[in-house]
Amino acid sequence: MTTWRMPAETEPHERTWMAWPNAPYTLGETPAEAEAAWTAWARVANAIVEHEPVTVLVPPDGIADARRFLSGAVDVEACLLDDAWYRDIGPTFVLGPDGLGAVNWVFNGWGGQDWARWEHDGVASEAATRLSGAAPITSAMVNEGGGLHTDGQGTFLLTRTVQLDPGRNPGWTETQVEAELARTLGARKVIWLPRGLTRDNERYGTRGHVDLLATFAAPGRLLVHVQPDQDHPDAAITAENLAVLADATDADGKPFEIVELTAPETTRDADGWVDYSYVNHYALNGAVVACTFDDPRDADALAVLAEAYPGREVIGVDARELFVRGGGVHCITQQQPAVRAGAAGAAGAESEAVIEAATDGGPA
């Protein structure tokens, strides 16, 4: 059987995949709001393409608008879409002995939310799978890329409110989710965080994506979102997450070095408590594209990221127009790992045993 491994985001990339904003919810109600959305997405794509290839999937009737904003170095491919969060609707790429694979999860609008549409987004992962030449890997689990992070060595971060959401995977247990991640991604150890941030659990949220909460800067090193303002309801959530991670170990039984990324001073906007998070950055070849918020803590956050990712250029991009629409830099990007990075046997014999067991008894 094939042994798949999901590489860490920090490992070499072949390219980045994105999608172009086109949904009324994302574009807003006025031409100015649409321009703001397109500008925000394009800034991220244009920053990334200075370091690695970028392909943006664009609905056919949006190609002219996309070309107005995107660098000429960005590749554009026509693709029908409902929205533009390609981290969630795209495939999760993996490596195996025979090269590149792409896990195509079931997408159902972040748990079947009544405002979401997924006629096209439900199959949007097939575009990057086909264009990349990856071997398709089908999963019966409802999941999104923003709902997981890995160190590339078999350790994964999840939240109970996403993969165990009754609107996503009714009746599934932690054991079943872990088995499916072992089968498809090479998971050896899953660390479950209790829940996501406050706004992310409100009407237009994802119900708790982990890519706002914590990520791996390197094996053994976790960057963790911390809300110090005790008036903000996220203060209790981040304290709970820190306690879980302080007691956790990776797939090899080693404890983590925890680096705190303090939330911006801004705590509210016109719609209530914000979920602004510096954790929602994107690591790519030679660089990190980071969220900024025109906030006094931006500079400190960028300095923490520079120290956490030595040798990479840290590029700050104003992410407020992304967050007001429901996400950040990480949410709109999806990495395709470089096959030359090597995957055969990288998960180790222990991983192969776990994956084999998962295939025999997993829910899919």
GROMACS .gro file of C-alpha atoms in nm:
model
  364
    1MET     CA    1   0.000   0.000   0.000
    2THR     CA    2   0.104   0.363  -0.042
    3THR     CA    3   0.234   0.546   0.264
    4TRP     CA    4   0.136   0.912   0.249
    5ARG     CA    5   0.288   1.192   0.455
    6MET     CA    6   0.168   1.548   0.483
    7PRO     CA    7   0.482   1.765   0.489
    8ALA     CA    8   0.515   2.061   0.718
    9GLU     CA    9   0.423   2.394   0.562
   10THR     CA   10   0.784   2.501   0.616
   11GLU     CA   11   0.918   2.229   0.382
   12PRO     CA   12   0.993   2.326   0.017
   13HIS     CA   13   0.694   2.411  -0.202
   14GLU     CA   14   0.636   2.353  -0.571
   15ARG     CA   15   0.371   2.626  -0.576
   16THR     CA   16   0.088   2.796  -0.390
   17TRP     CA   17  -0.279   2.761  -0.487
   18MET     CA   18  -0.541   3.030  -0.429
   19ALA     CA   19  -0.893   3.117  -0.546
   20TRP     CA   20  -1.037   3.451  -0.657
   21PRO     CA   21  -1.314   3.628  -0.461
   22ASN     CA   22  -1.645   3.624  -0.643
   23ALA     CA   23  -1.922   3.542  -0.394
   24PRO     CA   24  -2.159   3.825  -0.292
   25TYR     CA   25  -2.077   3.759   0.074
   26THR     CA   26  -1.705   3.804   0.011
   27LEU     CA   27  -1.731   4.092  -0.236
   28GLY     CA   28  -1.979   4.296  -0.035
   29GLU     CA   29  -2.257   4.519  -0.160
   30THR     CA   30  -2.069   4.798  -0.336
   31PRO     CA   31  -1.800   4.826  -0.606
   32ALA     CA   32  -1.568   4.973  -0.344
   33GLU     CA   33  -1.607   4.667  -0.122
   34ALA     CA   34  -1.538   4.439  -0.417
   35GLU     CA   35  -1.224   4.635  -0.500
   36ALA     CA   36  -1.113   4.604  -0.137
   37ALA     CA   37  -1.157   4.226  -0.147
   38TRP     CA   38  -0.972   4.186  -0.475
   39THR     CA   39  -0.692   4.412  -0.350
   40ALA     CA   40  -0.653   4.207  -0.031
   41TRP     CA   41  -0.632   3.872  -0.213
   42ALA     CA   42  -0.400   4.013  -0.479
   43ARG     CA   43  -0.157   4.155  -0.223
   44VAL     CA   44  -0.109   3.807  -0.081
   45ALA     CA   45  -0.069   3.642  -0.422
   46ASN     CA   46   0.168   3.911  -0.545
   47ALA     CA   47   0.385   3.880  -0.233
   48ILE     CA   48   0.406   3.503  -0.263
   49VAL     CA   49   0.491   3.496  -0.633
   50GLU     CA   50   0.813   3.681  -0.557
   51HIS     CA   51   0.928   3.359  -0.386
   52GLU     CA   52   0.746   3.069  -0.552
   53PRO     CA   53   0.496   3.000  -0.832
   54VAL     CA   54   0.132   3.087  -0.764
   55THR     CA   55  -0.180   2.965  -0.940
   56VAL     CA   56  -0.508   3.147  -0.877
   57LEU     CA   57  -0.830   2.972  -0.975
   58VAL     CA   58  -1.076   3.227  -1.116
   59PRO     CA   59  -1.436   3.192  -1.235
   60PRO     CA   60  -1.444   3.253  -1.612
   61ASP     CA   61  -1.638   3.578  -1.577
   62GLY     CA   62  -1.385   3.712  -1.323
   63ILE     CA   63  -1.063   3.666  -1.520
   64ALA     CA   64  -1.054   4.023  -1.649
   65ASP     CA   65  -1.091   4.162  -1.295
   66ALA     CA   66  -0.830   3.922  -1.161
   67ARG     CA   67  -0.581   4.030  -1.424
   68ARG     CA   68  -0.624   4.394  -1.319
   69PHE     CA   69  -0.498   4.317  -0.971
   70LEU     CA   70  -0.266   4.018  -1.002
   71SER     CA   71   0.099   4.035  -1.101
   72GLY     CA   72   0.173   3.908  -1.450
   73ALA     CA   73   0.386   3.639  -1.285
   74VAL     CA   74   0.078   3.482  -1.125
   75ASP     CA   75  -0.077   3.196  -1.321
   76VAL     CA   76  -0.455   3.213  -1.369
   77GLU     CA   77  -0.675   2.911  -1.439
   78ALA     CA   78  -1.050   2.918  -1.505
   79CYS     CA   79  -1.257   2.732  -1.245
   80LEU     CA   80  -1.616   2.762  -1.127
   81LEU     CA   81  -1.626   2.866  -0.758
   82ASP     CA   82  -1.871   2.970  -0.489
   83ASP     CA   83  -1.615   3.147  -0.270
   84ALA     CA   84  -1.242   3.206  -0.234
   85TRP     CA   85  -1.112   3.023   0.076
   86TYR     CA   86  -0.889   2.774  -0.102
   87ARG     CA   87  -0.724   2.650   0.216
   88ASP     CA   88  -1.060   2.498   0.297
   89ILE     CA   89  -1.201   2.398  -0.041
   90GLY     CA   90  -0.874   2.288  -0.197
   91PRO     CA   91  -0.697   1.953  -0.155
   92THR     CA   92  -0.448   1.874   0.117
   93PHE     CA   93  -0.131   1.771  -0.063
   94VAL     CA   94   0.079   1.478   0.057
   95LEU     CA   95   0.393   1.296  -0.054
   96GLY     CA   96   0.446   0.925  -0.099
   97PRO     CA   97   0.699   0.684  -0.249
   98ASP     CA   98   0.553   0.746  -0.595
   99GLY     CA   99   0.532   1.124  -0.566
  100LEU     CA  100   0.253   1.373  -0.508
  101GLY     CA  101  -0.093   1.293  -0.375
  102ALA     CA  102  -0.393   1.517  -0.305
  103VAL     CA  103  -0.651   1.440  -0.038
  104ASN     CA  104  -0.993   1.553  -0.150
  105TRP     CA  105  -1.203   1.598   0.163
  106VAL     CA  106  -1.579   1.636   0.163
  107PHE     CA  107  -1.665   2.006   0.184
  108ASN     CA  108  -2.013   2.105   0.301
  109GLY     CA  109  -1.996   2.476   0.375
  110TRP     CA  110  -1.823   2.459   0.714
  111GLY     CA  111  -2.076   2.222   0.860
  112GLY     CA  112  -2.376   2.293   0.637
  113GLN     CA  113  -2.421   2.654   0.743
  114ASP     CA  114  -2.735   2.814   0.600
  115TRP     CA  115  -2.552   3.110   0.446
  116ALA     CA  116  -2.287   2.901   0.268
  117ARG     CA  117  -2.297   2.772  -0.088
  118TRP     CA  118  -2.085   2.483  -0.211
  119GLU     CA  119  -2.220   2.361  -0.542
  120HIS     CA  120  -1.885   2.445  -0.702
  121ASP     CA  121  -1.666   2.465  -0.392
  122GLY     CA  122  -1.760   2.107  -0.307
  123VAL     CA  123  -1.557   1.990  -0.608
  124ALA     CA  124  -1.306   2.276  -0.630
  125SER     CA  125  -1.027   2.060  -0.490
  126GLU     CA  126  -1.035   1.860  -0.813
  127ALA     CA  127  -0.892   2.155  -1.008
  128ALA     CA  128  -0.562   2.171  -0.819
  129THR     CA  129  -0.549   1.793  -0.801
  130ARG     CA  130  -0.577   1.765  -1.179
  131LEU     CA  131  -0.355   2.059  -1.271
  132SER     CA  132  -0.081   1.952  -1.030
  133GLY     CA  133  -0.080   1.596  -1.160
  134ALA     CA  134  -0.129   1.461  -0.807
  135ALA     CA  135  -0.274   1.118  -0.742
  136PRO     CA  136  -0.627   1.176  -0.606
  137ILE     CA  137  -0.699   1.039  -0.258
  138THR     CA  138  -1.068   1.029  -0.168
  139SER     CA  139  -1.186   1.073   0.190
  140ALA     CA  140  -1.538   1.037   0.329
  141MET     CA  141  -1.455   1.281   0.610
  142VAL     CA  142  -1.586   1.637   0.604
  143ASN     CA  143  -1.280   1.849   0.668
  144GLU     CA  144  -1.106   2.170   0.567
  145GLY     CA  145  -0.740   2.259   0.538
  146GLY     CA  146  -0.778   2.538   0.794
  147GLY     CA  147  -0.886   2.278   1.046
  148LEU     CA  148  -0.547   2.110   1.079
  149HIS     CA  149  -0.176   2.179   1.117
  150THR     CA  150   0.117   1.936   1.116
  151ASP     CA  151   0.486   1.934   1.200
  152GLY     CA  152   0.550   1.708   0.899
  153GLN     CA  153   0.660   1.426   1.130
  154GLY     CA  154   0.319   1.285   1.212
  155THR     CA  155   0.198   1.528   1.480
  156PHE     CA  156  -0.129   1.711   1.409
  157LEU     CA  157  -0.328   1.988   1.576
  158LEU     CA  158  -0.710   1.979   1.554
  159THR     CA  159  -1.009   2.125   1.738
  160ARG     CA  160  -1.299   1.916   1.866
  161THR     CA  161  -1.547   2.172   1.734
  162VAL     CA  162  -1.445   2.114   1.370
  163GLN     CA  163  -1.380   1.748   1.287
  164LEU     CA  164  -1.628   1.631   1.556
  165ASP     CA  165  -1.889   1.888   1.455
  166PRO     CA  166  -2.230   1.714   1.415
  167GLY     CA  167  -2.283   1.930   1.106
  168ARG     CA  168  -1.968   1.783   0.952
  169ASN     CA  169  -1.917   1.429   1.074
  170PRO     CA  170  -2.218   1.319   1.282
  171GLY     CA  171  -2.141   1.022   1.500
  172TRP     CA  172  -1.767   1.020   1.435
  173THR     CA  173  -1.534   0.973   1.731
  174GLU     CA  174  -1.184   1.102   1.795
  175THR     CA  175  -1.054   0.753   1.720
  176GLN     CA  176  -1.224   0.747   1.379
  177VAL     CA  177  -1.093   1.093   1.287
  178GLU     CA  178  -0.742   0.999   1.393
  179ALA     CA  179  -0.758   0.678   1.190
  180GLU     CA  180  -0.866   0.868   0.877
  181LEU     CA  181  -0.585   1.121   0.923
  182ALA     CA  182  -0.339   0.834   0.964
  183ARG     CA  183  -0.464   0.675   0.641
  184THR     CA  184  -0.460   0.992   0.433
  185LEU     CA  185  -0.194   1.216   0.589
  186GLY     CA  186   0.036   0.989   0.789
  187ALA     CA  187  -0.080   1.110   1.131
  188ARG     CA  188   0.086   0.938   1.426
  189LYS     CA  189  -0.029   1.171   1.706
  190VAL     CA  190  -0.326   1.409   1.722
  191ILE     CA  191  -0.348   1.689   1.977
  192TRP     CA  192  -0.708   1.800   2.027
  193LEU     CA  193  -0.771   2.160   2.129
  194PRO     CA  194  -1.113   2.217   2.287
  195ARG     CA  195  -1.253   2.497   2.071
  196GLY     CA  196  -1.181   2.790   1.846
  197LEU     CA  197  -1.202   3.166   1.891
  198THR     CA  198  -1.523   3.348   1.979
  199ARG     CA  199  -1.600   3.516   1.646
  200ASP     CA  200  -1.500   3.205   1.457
  201ASN     CA  201  -1.779   3.027   1.646
  202GLU     CA  202  -2.038   3.290   1.554
  203ARG     CA  203  -2.274   3.288   1.256
  204TYR     CA  204  -2.018   3.342   0.978
  205GLY     CA  205  -1.732   3.149   1.135
  206THR     CA  206  -1.583   2.806   1.072
  207ARG     CA  207  -1.675   2.674   1.418
  208GLY     CA  208  -1.317   2.674   1.536
  209HIS     CA  209  -1.038   2.639   1.281
  210VAL     CA  210  -0.702   2.565   1.438
  211ASP     CA  211  -0.511   2.795   1.202
  212LEU     CA  212  -0.617   3.090   1.418
  213LEU     CA  213  -0.499   2.918   1.736
  214ALA     CA  214  -0.160   2.751   1.694
  215THR     CA  215   0.090   2.632   1.434
  216PHE     CA  216   0.427   2.459   1.405
  217ALA     CA  217   0.717   2.690   1.323
  218ALA     CA  218   0.937   2.380   1.330
  219PRO     CA  219   0.916   2.031   1.481
  220GLY     CA  220   0.895   2.084   1.855
  221ARG     CA  221   0.818   2.456   1.831
  222LEU     CA  222   0.461   2.585   1.855
  223LEU     CA  223   0.344   2.940   1.791
  224VAL     CA  224   0.030   2.997   1.998
  225HIS     CA  225  -0.227   3.277   1.984
  226VAL     CA  226  -0.270   3.451   2.320
  227GLN     CA  227  -0.535   3.709   2.404
  228PRO     CA  228  -0.413   3.903   2.710
  229ASP     CA  229  -0.718   4.132   2.743
  230GLN     CA  230  -0.929   3.969   3.013
  231ASP     CA  231  -1.238   4.151   2.888
  232HIS     CA  232  -1.215   3.964   2.559
  233PRO     CA  233  -1.384   3.620   2.572
  234ASP     CA  234  -1.089   3.475   2.380
  235ALA     CA  235  -0.870   3.526   2.689
  236ALA     CA  236  -1.024   3.219   2.853
  237ILE     CA  237  -1.006   3.019   2.530
  238THR     CA  238  -0.638   3.088   2.468
  239ALA     CA  239  -0.550   3.018   2.832
  240GLU     CA  240  -0.723   2.680   2.797
  241ASN     CA  241  -0.532   2.605   2.478
  242LEU     CA  242  -0.200   2.698   2.637
  243ALA     CA  243  -0.270   2.461   2.926
  244VAL     CA  244  -0.344   2.174   2.686
  245LEU     CA  245  -0.032   2.238   2.479
  246ALA     CA  246   0.192   2.279   2.783
  247ASP     CA  247   0.110   1.920   2.881
  248ALA     CA  248   0.119   1.780   2.526
  249THR     CA  249   0.395   1.590   2.349
  250ASP     CA  250   0.463   1.526   1.981
  251ALA     CA  251   0.448   1.194   1.796
  252ASP     CA  252   0.787   1.100   1.940
  253GLY     CA  253   0.688   1.184   2.296
  254LYS     CA  254   0.881   1.511   2.315
  255PRO     CA  255   0.738   1.826   2.480
  256PHE     CA  256   0.699   2.149   2.289
  257GLU     CA  257   0.872   2.481   2.305
  258ILE     CA  258   0.579   2.723   2.317
  259VAL     CA  259   0.619   3.071   2.168
  260GLU     CA  260   0.334   3.308   2.244
  261LEU     CA  261   0.199   3.536   1.971
  262THR     CA  262   0.009   3.807   2.155
  263ALA     CA  263  -0.313   3.922   1.987
  264PRO     CA  264  -0.337   4.279   1.855
  265GLU     CA  265  -0.446   4.554   2.092
  266THR     CA  266  -0.759   4.597   1.880
  267THR     CA  267  -1.029   4.383   2.039
  268ARG     CA  268  -1.351   4.499   1.871
  269ASP     CA  269  -1.483   4.622   1.540
  270ALA     CA  270  -1.829   4.724   1.420
  271ASP     CA  271  -1.949   4.363   1.445
  272GLY     CA  272  -1.818   4.279   1.792
  273TRP     CA  273  -1.516   4.094   1.928
  274VAL     CA  274  -1.249   4.043   1.661
  275ASP     CA  275  -1.054   3.722   1.607
  276TYR     CA  276  -0.743   3.895   1.470
  277SER     CA  277  -0.456   3.647   1.494
  278TYR     CA  278  -0.090   3.665   1.394
  279VAL     CA  279  -0.086   3.283   1.398
  280ASN     CA  280  -0.278   3.291   1.068
  281HIS     CA  281   0.035   3.342   0.857
  282TYR     CA  282   0.171   3.144   0.564
  283ALA     CA  283   0.521   2.994   0.549
  284LEU     CA  284   0.661   2.954   0.197
  285ASN     CA  285   0.992   2.921   0.018
  286GLY     CA  286   1.226   3.167   0.186
  287ALA     CA  287   0.953   3.383   0.337
  288VAL     CA  288   0.655   3.417   0.568
  289VAL     CA  289   0.353   3.624   0.466
  290ALA     CA  290   0.206   3.754   0.790
  291CYS     CA  291  -0.117   3.927   0.886
  292THR     CA  292  -0.093   4.284   1.009
  293PHE     CA  293  -0.377   4.500   1.139
  294ASP     CA  294  -0.244   4.858   1.156
  295ASP     CA  295  -0.201   4.783   1.525
  296PRO     CA  296   0.065   4.879   1.781
  297ARG     CA  297   0.153   4.511   1.828
  298ASP     CA  298   0.222   4.444   1.459
  299ALA     CA  299   0.593   4.517   1.486
  300ASP     CA  300   0.641   4.288   1.786
  301ALA     CA  301   0.452   4.006   1.613
  302LEU     CA  302   0.665   4.038   1.300
  303ALA     CA  303   0.977   4.026   1.515
  304VAL     CA  304   0.857   3.709   1.688
  305LEU     CA  305   0.791   3.551   1.348
  306ALA     CA  306   1.134   3.651   1.220
  307GLU     CA  307   1.296   3.480   1.517
  308ALA     CA  308   1.072   3.174   1.484
  309TYR     CA  309   1.151   3.133   1.113
  310PRO     CA  310   1.523   3.215   1.086
  311GLY     CA  311   1.647   3.281   0.735
  312ARG     CA  312   1.302   3.369   0.597
  313GLU     CA  313   1.189   3.714   0.495
  314VAL     CA  314   0.881   3.816   0.697
  315ILE     CA  315   0.635   4.014   0.483
  316GLY     CA  316   0.349   4.191   0.659
  317VAL     CA  317   0.022   4.228   0.466
  318ASP     CA  318  -0.274   4.423   0.601
  319ALA     CA  319  -0.529   4.149   0.668
  320ARG     CA  320  -0.822   4.349   0.800
  321GLU     CA  321  -1.018   4.319   0.475
  322LEU     CA  322  -0.962   3.943   0.490
  323PHE     CA  323  -1.069   3.906   0.851
  324VAL     CA  324  -1.385   4.110   0.809
  325ARG     CA  325  -1.480   3.853   0.542
  326GLY     CA  326  -1.404   3.558   0.766
  327GLY     CA  327  -1.036   3.462   0.749
  328GLY     CA  328  -0.675   3.559   0.704
  329VAL     CA  329  -0.366   3.497   0.492
  330HIS     CA  330  -0.343   3.128   0.578
  331CYS     CA  331  -0.711   3.075   0.496
  332ILE     CA  332  -0.671   3.180   0.132
  333THR     CA  333  -0.351   2.988   0.051
  334GLN     CA  334  -0.276   2.618   0.001
  335GLN     CA  335   0.075   2.479  -0.045
  336GLN     CA  336   0.177   2.212  -0.293
  337PRO     CA  337   0.494   2.049  -0.157
  338ALA     CA  338   0.794   1.987  -0.377
  339VAL     CA  339   0.828   1.619  -0.457
  340ARG     CA  340   1.205   1.653  -0.446
  341ALA     CA  341   1.169   1.726  -0.072
  342GLY     CA  342   1.137   1.349  -0.034
  343ALA     CA  343   0.854   1.155   0.119
  344ALA     CA  344   0.926   0.785   0.082
  345GLY     CA  345   0.954   0.637   0.427
  346ALA     CA  346   0.969   0.982   0.588
  347ALA     CA  347   0.687   0.901   0.826
  348GLY     CA  348   0.882   0.603   0.955
  349ALA     CA  349   0.794   0.242   1.024
  350GLU     CA  350   0.573   0.338   1.316
  351SER     CA  351   0.365   0.559   1.087
  352GLU     CA  352   0.328   0.276   0.834
  353ALA     CA  353   0.190   0.051   1.107
  354VAL     CA  354  -0.060   0.315   1.217
  355ILE     CA  355  -0.171   0.386   0.861
  356GLU     CA  356  -0.215   0.015   0.788
  357ALA     CA  357  -0.428  -0.028   1.098
  358ALA     CA  358  -0.632   0.277   1.006
  359THR     CA  359  -0.701   0.141   0.660
  360ASP     CA  360  -0.835  -0.180   0.809
  361GLY     CA  361  -1.062  -0.013   1.063
  362GLY     CA  362  -1.118   0.351   0.965
  363PRO     CA  363  -1.456   0.508   0.892
  364ALA     CA  364  -1.386   0.563   0.521
   0.00000   0.00000   0.00000
